[in-house]
mmCIF file of C-alpha atoms in Angstrom:
data_model
loop_
_atom_site.group_PDB
_atom_site.id
_atom_site.type_symbol
_atom_site.label_atom_id
_atom_site.label_comp_id
_atom_site.label_asym_id
_atom_site.label_seq_id
_atom_site.Cartn_x
_atom_site.Cartn_y
_atom_site.Cartn_z
ATOM 1 C CA MET A 225 154.028 59.910 121.653
ATOM 2 C CA ASN A 226 155.862 60.587 118.535
ATOM 3 C CA PHE A 227 153.896 62.185 115.621
ATOM 4 C CA PRO A 228 155.142 62.810 112.052
ATOM 5 C CA ALA A 229 155.922 66.353 111.253
ATOM 6 C CA ALA A 230 152.930 66.835 108.719
ATOM 7 C CA THR A 231 150.403 65.815 111.639
ATOM 8 C CA LYS A 232 151.913 67.950 114.216
ATOM 9 C CA ARG A 233 151.406 70.938 111.731
ATOM 10 C CA ALA A 234 147.946 69.700 111.359
ATOM 11 C CA ILE A 235 146.768 69.582 115.332
ATOM 12 C CA PRO A 236 147.140 73.532 115.868
ATOM 13 C CA VAL A 237 144.864 73.984 112.596
ATOM 14 C CA ALA A 238 142.353 71.431 113.672
ATOM 15 C CA ALA A 239 142.457 72.910 117.073
ATOM 16 C CA SER A 240 141.587 75.940 115.658
ATOM 17 C CA LEU A 241 138.783 74.573 113.417
ATOM 18 C CA LEU A 242 137.458 72.896 116.578
ATOM 19 C CA PHE A 243 136.908 76.503 118.330
ATOM 20 C CA LEU A 244 135.531 78.170 115.200
ATOM 21 C CA ALA A 245 133.069 75.459 114.906
ATOM 22 C CA ALA A 246 132.328 76.018 118.825
ATOM 23 C CA ARG A 247 131.693 80.017 118.164
ATOM 24 C CA PRO A 248 127.867 79.704 117.281
ATOM 25 C CA LEU A 249 127.688 78.100 120.990
ATOM 26 C CA PHE A 250 128.218 81.583 122.454
ATOM 27 C CA ALA A 251 125.962 84.623 122.031
ATOM 28 C CA GLU A 252 127.104 86.653 119.684
ATOM 29 C CA GLU A 253 126.860 91.084 119.902
ATOM 30 C CA ASN A 254 124.648 91.243 116.976
ATOM 31 C CA PRO A 255 123.122 87.886 115.977
ATOM 32 C CA ALA A 256 121.531 87.961 112.496
ATOM 33 C CA PRO A 257 117.675 87.870 112.870
ATOM 34 C CA SER A 258 115.914 84.217 112.226
ATOM 35 C CA ALA A 259 113.603 84.156 109.244
ATOM 36 C CA ALA A 260 110.613 84.103 111.494
ATOM 37 C CA GLU A 261 111.795 87.371 113.231
ATOM 38 C CA ALA A 262 112.259 88.765 109.558
ATOM 39 C CA ILE A 263 108.881 87.781 108.308
ATOM 40 C CA ALA A 264 107.194 89.164 111.427
ATOM 41 C CA GLY A 265 109.126 92.375 111.158
ATOM 42 C CA GLU A 266 107.644 92.229 107.322
ATOM 43 C CA VAL A 267 104.109 91.857 108.473
ATOM 44 C CA ARG A 268 104.260 94.497 111.009
ATOM 45 C CA VAL A 269 105.633 97.133 108.279
ATOM 46 C CA ILE A 270 102.310 96.105 106.192
ATOM 47 C CA PHE A 271 100.286 96.132 108.995
ATOM 48 C CA GLN A 272 100.983 99.936 109.805
ATOM 49 C CA ASN A 273 101.278 100.868 106.052
ATOM 50 C CA CYS A 274 97.895 99.210 105.286
ATOM 51 C CA ARG A 275 95.888 99.643 108.149
ATOM 52 C CA LYS A 276 94.357 103.266 107.668
ATOM 53 C CA ALA A 277 92.711 102.084 104.680
ATOM 54 C CA VAL A 278 91.058 99.192 106.898
ATOM 55 C CA VAL A 279 87.526 99.931 108.019
ATOM 56 C CA LYS A 280 85.186 98.587 110.347
ATOM 57 C CA ILE A 281 81.472 98.434 109.014
ATOM 58 C CA GLU A 282 78.082 98.272 111.191
ATOM 59 C CA ALA A 283 74.637 97.638 109.609
ATOM 60 C CA VAL A 284 71.632 96.093 110.194
ATOM 61 C CA ASP A 285 69.754 93.364 108.197
ATOM 62 C CA ALA A 286 66.395 91.089 108.367
ATOM 63 C CA HIS A 287 68.386 89.161 111.094
ATOM 64 C CA GLY A 288 69.626 91.750 113.258
ATOM 65 C CA GLU A 289 72.866 93.487 113.884
ATOM 66 C CA LEU A 290 75.698 93.033 111.644
ATOM 67 C CA ALA A 291 79.623 93.988 111.900
ATOM 68 C CA GLY A 292 82.332 93.308 109.098
ATOM 69 C CA THR A 293 85.325 94.667 107.759
ATOM 70 C CA GLY A 294 86.158 96.471 104.526
ATOM 71 C CA PHE A 295 88.740 98.323 102.550
ATOM 72 C CA PHE A 296 88.939 101.449 100.490
ATOM 73 C CA ILE A 297 90.249 101.057 97.185
ATOM 74 C CA ASP A 298 90.174 104.647 95.726
ATOM 75 C CA PRO A 299 90.928 107.873 97.089
ATOM 76 C CA ASN A 300 87.188 109.171 96.969
ATOM 77 C CA GLY A 301 85.892 106.586 99.487
ATOM 78 C CA THR A 302 85.075 103.541 97.691
ATOM 79 C CA LEU A 303 85.483 100.215 99.373
ATOM 80 C CA TYR A 304 84.996 96.528 99.173
ATOM 81 C CA THR A 305 83.437 94.236 101.697
ATOM 82 C CA SER A 306 81.727 91.007 101.717
ATOM 83 C CA TYR A 307 77.962 90.418 100.219
ATOM 84 C CA THR A 308 77.045 89.148 103.993
ATOM 85 C CA VAL A 309 77.987 92.401 105.122
ATOM 86 C CA GLY A 310 77.128 94.978 102.621
ATOM 87 C CA GLY A 311 74.997 93.219 100.161
ATOM 88 C CA GLU A 312 71.259 93.459 101.635
ATOM 89 C CA SER A 313 72.072 95.577 104.725
ATOM 90 C CA ARG A 314 70.585 99.150 105.612
ATOM 91 C CA GLY A 315 71.663 101.855 107.899
ATOM 92 C CA ILE A 316 75.494 101.089 107.098
ATOM 93 C CA VAL A 317 77.990 103.038 109.113
ATOM 94 C CA VAL A 318 81.685 102.948 108.570
ATOM 95 C CA THR A 319 84.386 103.738 111.117
ATOM 96 C CA VAL A 320 87.441 105.945 109.265
ATOM 97 C CA GLY A 321 89.964 106.700 112.024
ATOM 98 C CA ASP A 322 88.050 108.252 114.933
ATOM 99 C CA GLN A 323 84.809 108.985 112.788
ATOM 100 C CA LYS A 324 81.458 107.510 112.098
ATOM 101 C CA LEU A 325 80.237 108.002 108.177
ATOM 102 C CA PRO A 326 77.045 106.901 106.795
ATOM 103 C CA ALA A 327 77.607 104.630 103.863
ATOM 104 C CA HIS A 328 75.510 103.650 100.741
ATOM 105 C CA ARG A 329 76.054 100.608 98.342
ATOM 106 C CA ILE A 330 76.732 101.211 95.030
ATOM 107 C CA ALA A 331 76.865 97.635 93.919
ATOM 108 C CA ALA A 332 76.638 94.138 95.268
ATOM 109 C CA ASP A 333 76.880 90.591 93.709
ATOM 110 C CA PRO A 334 75.638 87.815 95.300
ATOM 111 C CA ARG A 335 77.342 85.315 92.976
ATOM 112 C CA SER A 336 80.608 86.481 93.940
ATOM 113 C CA GLY A 337 79.921 87.279 97.493
ATOM 114 C CA VAL A 338 81.359 91.061 97.077
ATOM 115 C CA ALA A 339 79.249 94.359 97.796
ATOM 116 C CA ILE A 340 80.581 97.812 96.873
ATOM 117 C CA LEU A 341 80.025 100.751 99.151
ATOM 118 C CA LYS A 342 81.130 104.483 99.567
ATOM 119 C CA VAL A 343 81.125 107.082 101.943
ATOM 120 C CA ASP A 344 81.793 111.054 100.916
ATOM 121 C CA ALA A 345 85.228 111.580 102.244
ATOM 122 C CA GLU A 346 88.649 111.479 100.927
ATOM 123 C CA THR A 347 90.079 108.270 102.178
ATOM 124 C CA PRO A 348 93.446 106.241 101.959
ATOM 125 C CA PHE A 349 93.203 103.226 99.667
ATOM 126 C CA LEU A 350 94.801 99.966 99.125
ATOM 127 C CA LEU A 351 96.441 99.238 95.614
ATOM 128 C CA PRO A 352 95.365 95.793 93.955
ATOM 129 C CA GLY A 353 97.770 93.179 93.514
ATOM 130 C CA LYS A 354 97.577 89.942 91.144
ATOM 131 C CA SER A 355 96.181 87.098 92.706
ATOM 132 C CA HIS A 356 97.491 85.001 89.572
ATOM 133 C CA ASP A 357 100.903 85.499 91.389
ATOM 134 C CA LEU A 358 100.063 83.483 94.378
ATOM 135 C CA LEU A 359 101.309 79.707 94.643
ATOM 136 C CA VAL A 360 100.587 77.308 97.155
ATOM 137 C CA ALA A 361 102.266 78.046 100.352
ATOM 138 C CA SER A 362 102.559 81.739 99.594
ATOM 139 C CA PRO A 363 102.589 84.026 102.685
ATOM 140 C CA VAL A 364 99.586 86.275 102.899
ATOM 141 C CA ILE A 365 98.247 88.571 105.683
ATOM 142 C CA SER A 366 94.965 89.508 106.394
ATOM 143 C CA ILE A 367 94.037 92.627 108.368
ATOM 144 C CA GLY A 368 90.343 92.754 110.033
ATOM 145 C CA TYR A 369 88.232 93.579 112.805
ATOM 146 C CA PRO A 370 87.370 90.317 114.880
ATOM 147 C CA MET A 371 84.165 90.559 117.205
ATOM 148 C CA ASP A 372 84.535 93.882 119.216
ATOM 149 C CA LEU A 373 88.286 93.863 119.284
ATOM 150 C CA PRO A 374 90.816 96.633 117.636
ATOM 151 C CA LEU A 375 92.086 96.036 114.206
ATOM 152 C CA THR A 376 94.112 92.663 114.033
ATOM 153 C CA PRO A 377 96.818 91.420 111.706
ATOM 154 C CA THR A 378 96.827 87.665 110.579
ATOM 155 C CA PHE A 379 99.538 85.933 108.907
ATOM 156 C CA GLY A 380 99.059 82.766 106.971
ATOM 157 C CA THR A 381 99.656 80.831 104.151
ATOM 158 C CA VAL A 382 97.831 79.720 100.571
ATOM 159 C CA GLY A 383 96.263 76.422 101.195
ATOM 160 C CA GLY A 384 95.140 76.034 97.563
ATOM 161 C CA PHE A 385 92.673 77.446 94.770
ATOM 162 C CA ASP A 386 89.112 75.814 94.830
ATOM 163 C CA LEU A 387 86.421 75.979 92.416
ATOM 164 C CA LYS A 388 83.901 73.612 94.445
ATOM 165 C CA TYR A 389 83.439 72.787 98.013
ATOM 166 C CA LEU A 390 81.455 70.215 99.617
ATOM 167 C CA GLY A 391 80.003 69.239 96.224
ATOM 168 C CA ARG A 392 79.287 72.610 95.148
ATOM 169 C CA TYR A 393 80.671 75.053 92.806
ATOM 170 C CA PHE A 394 81.815 78.974 93.656
ATOM 171 C CA ALA A 395 81.137 81.145 90.560
ATOM 172 C CA THR A 396 84.879 81.485 90.227
ATOM 173 C CA THR A 397 88.086 80.054 91.722
ATOM 174 C CA HIS A 398 88.807 81.021 95.009
ATOM 175 C CA ILE A 399 91.750 81.245 96.979
ATOM 176 C CA ARG A 400 91.799 79.027 100.271
ATOM 177 C CA ALA A 401 94.035 80.603 102.730
ATOM 178 C CA ASN A 402 95.335 79.194 105.806
ATOM 179 C CA VAL A 403 94.039 82.228 107.967
ATOM 180 C CA PRO A 404 92.115 81.755 110.919
ATOM 181 C CA VAL A 405 88.957 84.144 110.627
ATOM 182 C CA GLN A 406 86.595 85.232 113.431
ATOM 183 C CA ARG A 407 83.193 86.942 113.437
ATOM 184 C CA GLY A 408 83.611 90.584 112.408
ATOM 185 C CA GLU A 409 86.377 89.937 109.526
ATOM 186 C CA GLY A 410 84.293 89.193 106.850
ATOM 187 C CA GLY A 411 85.053 91.798 103.938
ATOM 188 C CA ALA A 412 88.737 91.846 105.079
ATOM 189 C CA PRO A 413 91.508 92.252 102.647
ATOM 190 C CA LEU A 414 94.000 89.668 101.690
ATOM 191 C CA LEU A 415 97.694 90.827 101.323
ATOM 192 C CA ASN A 416 100.754 89.596 99.494
ATOM 193 C CA MET A 417 104.126 90.521 101.012
ATOM 194 C CA HIS A 418 104.263 93.634 99.149
ATOM 195 C CA GLY A 419 100.844 94.928 100.772
ATOM 196 C CA GLU A 420 98.882 94.586 97.620
ATOM 197 C CA VAL A 421 95.097 93.633 97.910
ATOM 198 C CA VAL A 422 95.090 89.869 96.327
ATOM 199 C CA GLY A 423 91.598 89.190 97.552
ATOM 200 C CA ILE A 424 88.542 89.462 99.805
ATOM 201 C CA LEU A 425 87.537 87.326 102.807
ATOM 202 C CA ILE A 426 84.500 85.806 101.678
ATOM 203 C CA SER A 427 83.606 83.105 104.350
ATOM 204 C CA SER A 428 85.412 80.828 106.766
ATOM 205 C CA LEU A 429 85.764 77.003 106.636
ATOM 206 C CA ASP A 430 86.609 74.314 109.046
ATOM 207 C CA SER A 431 84.834 76.418 112.488
ATOM 208 C CA GLY A 432 87.098 79.629 111.288
ATOM 209 C CA SER A 433 90.375 77.781 110.862
ATOM 210 C CA ALA A 434 90.761 78.857 107.159
ATOM 211 C CA SER A 435 89.141 81.127 104.758
ATOM 212 C CA PHE A 436 87.659 81.064 101.193
ATOM 213 C CA VAL A 437 88.938 84.620 99.568
ATOM 214 C CA LEU A 438 87.631 86.192 96.304
ATOM 215 C CA PRO A 439 90.653 86.948 93.770
ATOM 216 C CA ILE A 440 90.605 90.638 93.443
ATOM 217 C CA GLU A 441 90.378 90.358 89.982
ATOM 218 C CA ALA A 442 86.701 89.080 90.423
ATOM 219 C CA ALA A 443 86.101 92.103 92.428
ATOM 220 C CA GLU A 444 87.090 94.140 90.030
ATOM 221 C CA LYS A 445 85.259 92.603 87.270
ATOM 222 C CA VAL A 446 81.903 93.297 89.220
ATOM 223 C CA ARG A 447 83.351 97.067 89.981
ATOM 224 C CA MET A 448 83.861 97.577 86.171
ATOM 225 C CA ASP A 449 80.588 96.229 85.077
ATOM 226 C CA TYR A 450 79.173 98.773 87.612
ATOM 227 C CA VAL A 451 81.338 101.513 86.334
ATOM 228 C CA ARG A 452 79.926 101.069 83.024
ATOM 229 C CA PHE A 453 76.730 99.930 82.933
ATOM 230 C CA GLY A 454 75.549 101.251 86.480
ATOM 231 C CA GLU A 455 74.976 97.482 87.181
ATOM 232 C CA VAL A 456 76.368 93.737 87.105
ATOM 233 C CA ARG A 457 76.109 92.346 83.855
ATOM 234 C CA PRO A 458 77.482 88.559 83.900
ATOM 235 C CA GLY A 459 77.283 87.242 80.601
ATOM 236 C CA TRP A 460 75.926 84.130 79.545
ATOM 237 C CA ILE A 461 77.046 81.758 76.559
ATOM 238 C CA GLY A 462 74.631 79.069 76.645
ATOM 239 C CA VAL A 463 76.782 75.492 76.295
ATOM 240 C CA ASN A 464 76.823 72.176 78.294
ATOM 241 C CA VAL A 465 80.068 70.420 78.285
ATOM 242 C CA SER A 466 81.114 66.969 79.330
ATOM 243 C CA ALA A 467 84.644 65.448 79.674
ATOM 244 C CA ALA A 468 85.946 63.862 76.764
ATOM 245 C CA PRO A 469 87.387 60.138 77.466
ATOM 246 C CA GLU A 470 90.714 61.635 76.798
ATOM 247 C CA PRO A 471 92.474 65.126 76.311
ATOM 248 C CA ILE A 472 92.163 66.217 72.638
ATOM 249 C CA GLY A 473 94.319 69.040 71.804
ATOM 250 C CA GLY A 474 95.410 69.255 75.695
ATOM 251 C CA SER A 475 91.410 69.679 77.032
ATOM 252 C CA VAL A 476 88.814 67.287 77.897
ATOM 253 C CA ALA A 477 86.115 70.053 77.657
ATOM 254 C CA GLN A 478 83.725 69.149 75.009
ATOM 255 C CA ILE A 479 80.435 70.681 73.941
ATOM 256 C CA GLU A 480 77.707 68.174 74.548
ATOM 257 C CA ALA A 481 74.606 70.447 73.786
ATOM 258 C CA LEU A 482 74.026 74.017 73.141
ATOM 259 C CA ALA A 483 71.165 76.218 74.047
ATOM 260 C CA GLU A 484 68.650 77.001 71.236
ATOM 261 C CA ASN A 485 69.466 80.206 69.556
ATOM 262 C CA GLY A 486 72.052 80.889 72.592
ATOM 263 C CA PRO A 487 75.097 82.952 71.704
ATOM 264 C CA ALA A 488 77.108 80.126 71.219
ATOM 265 C CA GLU A 489 75.254 78.677 68.483
ATOM 266 C CA LYS A 490 74.801 81.818 66.890
ATOM 267 C CA ALA A 491 78.600 81.954 66.738
ATOM 268 C CA GLY A 492 78.731 79.011 64.824
ATOM 269 C CA LEU A 493 79.972 76.319 67.854
ATOM 270 C CA GLU A 494 78.790 72.950 67.406
ATOM 271 C CA LYS A 495 78.063 69.596 69.470
ATOM 272 C CA GLY A 496 81.473 67.810 69.804
ATOM 273 C CA ASP A 497 83.704 70.941 69.742
ATOM 274 C CA ILE A 498 86.566 70.494 72.178
ATOM 275 C CA LEU A 499 87.084 74.097 74.147
ATOM 276 C CA LEU A 500 90.711 75.086 74.117
ATOM 277 C CA GLN A 501 90.210 78.937 74.972
ATOM 278 C CA ILE A 502 87.416 81.497 76.287
ATOM 279 C CA GLY A 503 88.513 84.915 76.317
ATOM 280 C CA ASP A 504 91.799 84.989 78.032
ATOM 281 C CA LYS A 505 91.634 81.772 79.753
ATOM 282 C CA LYS A 506 92.975 78.706 78.568
ATOM 283 C CA ILE A 507 90.621 75.687 78.696
ATOM 284 C CA THR A 508 92.077 72.077 79.822
ATOM 285 C CA GLU A 509 89.557 70.873 82.322
ATOM 286 C CA LEU A 510 85.855 71.318 82.706
ATOM 287 C CA GLU A 511 86.188 73.617 85.938
ATOM 288 C CA ASP A 512 88.278 76.097 83.754
ATOM 289 C CA VAL A 513 84.790 76.631 81.650
ATOM 290 C CA LEU A 514 82.748 77.726 84.595
ATOM 291 C CA ASP A 515 86.022 80.266 85.469
ATOM 292 C CA ALA A 516 86.361 81.531 82.280
ATOM 293 C CA SER A 517 82.176 82.408 82.058
ATOM 294 C CA PHE A 518 82.527 84.457 85.317
ATOM 295 C CA PHE A 519 84.748 86.855 83.493
ATOM 296 C CA THR A 520 82.438 87.312 80.377
ATOM 297 C CA THR A 521 80.117 90.594 80.364
ATOM 298 C CA ALA A 522 76.757 90.594 78.336
ATOM 299 C CA GLY A 523 77.246 92.284 75.229
ATOM 300 C CA ASP A 524 80.947 92.093 74.782
ATOM 301 C CA PRO A 525 82.467 90.209 71.831
ATOM 302 C CA LEU A 526 84.038 87.261 73.399
ATOM 303 C CA PRO A 527 86.739 85.472 71.366
ATOM 304 C CA VAL A 528 86.589 81.369 71.511
ATOM 305 C CA LYS A 529 89.093 78.743 70.297
ATOM 306 C CA VAL A 530 87.689 75.343 69.386
ATOM 307 C CA LEU A 531 88.889 72.431 68.030
ATOM 308 C CA ARG A 532 86.907 70.690 65.618
ATOM 309 C CA ASP A 533 87.626 67.679 63.251
ATOM 310 C CA HIS A 534 91.277 68.141 65.106
ATOM 311 C CA GLU A 535 91.611 71.788 63.592
ATOM 312 C CA PRO A 536 91.605 74.522 65.568
ATOM 313 C CA ARG A 537 89.095 77.395 65.190
ATOM 314 C CA ASP A 538 88.823 80.893 66.081
ATOM 315 C CA LEU A 539 85.097 82.237 66.815
ATOM 316 C CA THR A 540 83.625 85.244 68.354
ATOM 317 C CA LEU A 541 80.286 85.356 70.258
ATOM 318 C CA GLN A 542 78.196 87.904 71.746
ATOM 319 C CA PRO A 543 77.591 86.660 75.399
ATOM 320 C CA ARG A 544 73.799 87.402 76.499
ATOM 321 C CA ASP A 545 72.168 88.765 80.058
ATOM 322 C CA HIS A 546 72.326 85.689 82.311
ATOM 323 C CA PRO A 547 68.883 83.963 82.551
ATOM 324 C CA GLY A 548 69.704 81.723 85.812
ATOM 325 C CA SER A 549 70.602 84.459 88.154
ATOM 326 C CA GLU A 550 67.885 84.023 90.063
ATOM 327 C CA HIS A 551 69.278 80.772 91.255
ATOM 328 C CA LEU A 552 71.970 82.129 92.966
ATOM 329 C CA HIS A 553 72.158 83.338 96.914
ATOM 330 C CA PRO A 554 74.670 85.213 98.866
ATOM 331 C CA GLY A 555 78.317 83.807 98.713
ATOM 332 C CA GLY A 556 78.563 83.156 95.178
ATOM 333 C CA ILE A 557 77.634 79.138 95.594
ATOM 334 C CA PRO A 558 74.732 78.230 93.402
ATOM 335 C CA THR A 559 71.721 76.292 95.512
ATOM 336 C CA SER A 560 72.061 73.348 93.270
ATOM 337 C CA GLN A 561 74.611 71.149 92.130
ATOM 338 C CA PRO A 562 75.873 71.037 89.249
ATOM 339 C CA PHE A 563 75.345 74.689 87.955
ATOM 340 C CA ALA A 564 77.499 75.823 85.353
ATOM 341 C CA GLY A 565 77.497 79.361 86.250
ATOM 342 C CA SER A 566 77.011 81.414 83.501
ATOM 343 C CA THR A 567 77.046 78.405 81.269
ATOM 344 C CA ASP A 568 73.350 77.961 82.311
ATOM 345 C CA LEU A 569 73.597 74.457 81.288
ATOM 346 C CA PRO A 570 75.234 71.996 83.619
ATOM 347 C CA LEU A 571 78.845 70.514 83.619
ATOM 348 C CA LYS A 572 79.184 66.787 83.412
ATOM 349 C CA MET A 573 81.966 66.134 85.617
ATOM 350 C CA GLY A 574 82.264 62.153 85.223
ATOM 351 C CA ARG A 575 84.373 60.934 82.503
#
């Protein structure tokens, strides 16, 4: 068969291209690692770098023996764990390497579900990260002691950020991590891919297939209260908010009532004001008020921005000690719903 001259020249080229295309079918001497292999390598590195700062905790409470996980946050033996492990227990022993050291509780907060313990030793420690940098599907790693098994890393992703679960509200927004949790892993650190702590495993859900994680910023708020005051000092601002029919100034959080002689009323807030910002937290939804309230501290001036008669107003109020703290139980989920955390008055979620 006769081909045009240009076609004759193209046949060797086409054959070469077919040969090149077929090459990936054959094993290469130094294949590039797959994405899964690369992630597995990073997880191994983070586990090896962080494992010495993660400890097993054993204790006793009114129901019997407890076992959980904790992690050091400074070189002086201070560590975080969950309230269920360290909040009301006694005889606390921490396993550090091949040593068993007695620990004492320095602070515990049933609202958030965190406990802070201390051992008398110099310790390795983990660095805090920023949970606010996480997104849905961000990769995360937990390191804990499941049951009576050795220290174990678990890889997963962020599933969401939740303020309520099964119709009840947390004290602040929690990270929902698609990380399987077994008994003994309560209090384990949740790490980002830099090996920084972004949260603390507080509770499991869906039969342990995932977990709720307290953001590290919330735990640090509790610790800073203790450092400053020797106790946890949640602030109360005394407002009841409901949803405006439509967003006003970008927010639907409208003040419906104020506690008589409460901090908000004394600062000049009024019924009908639209909350735009509380402290550093921008307010757009009702849940934002609850989230912002967690980070208030009794006695610390709190800037608040509202919209009144379509004009923004900047006010400063003085939060007081929380009058409703007795309504909270371990785990940080209010015993009754709705409950507006440190606002004390209920949120009305319907519009």
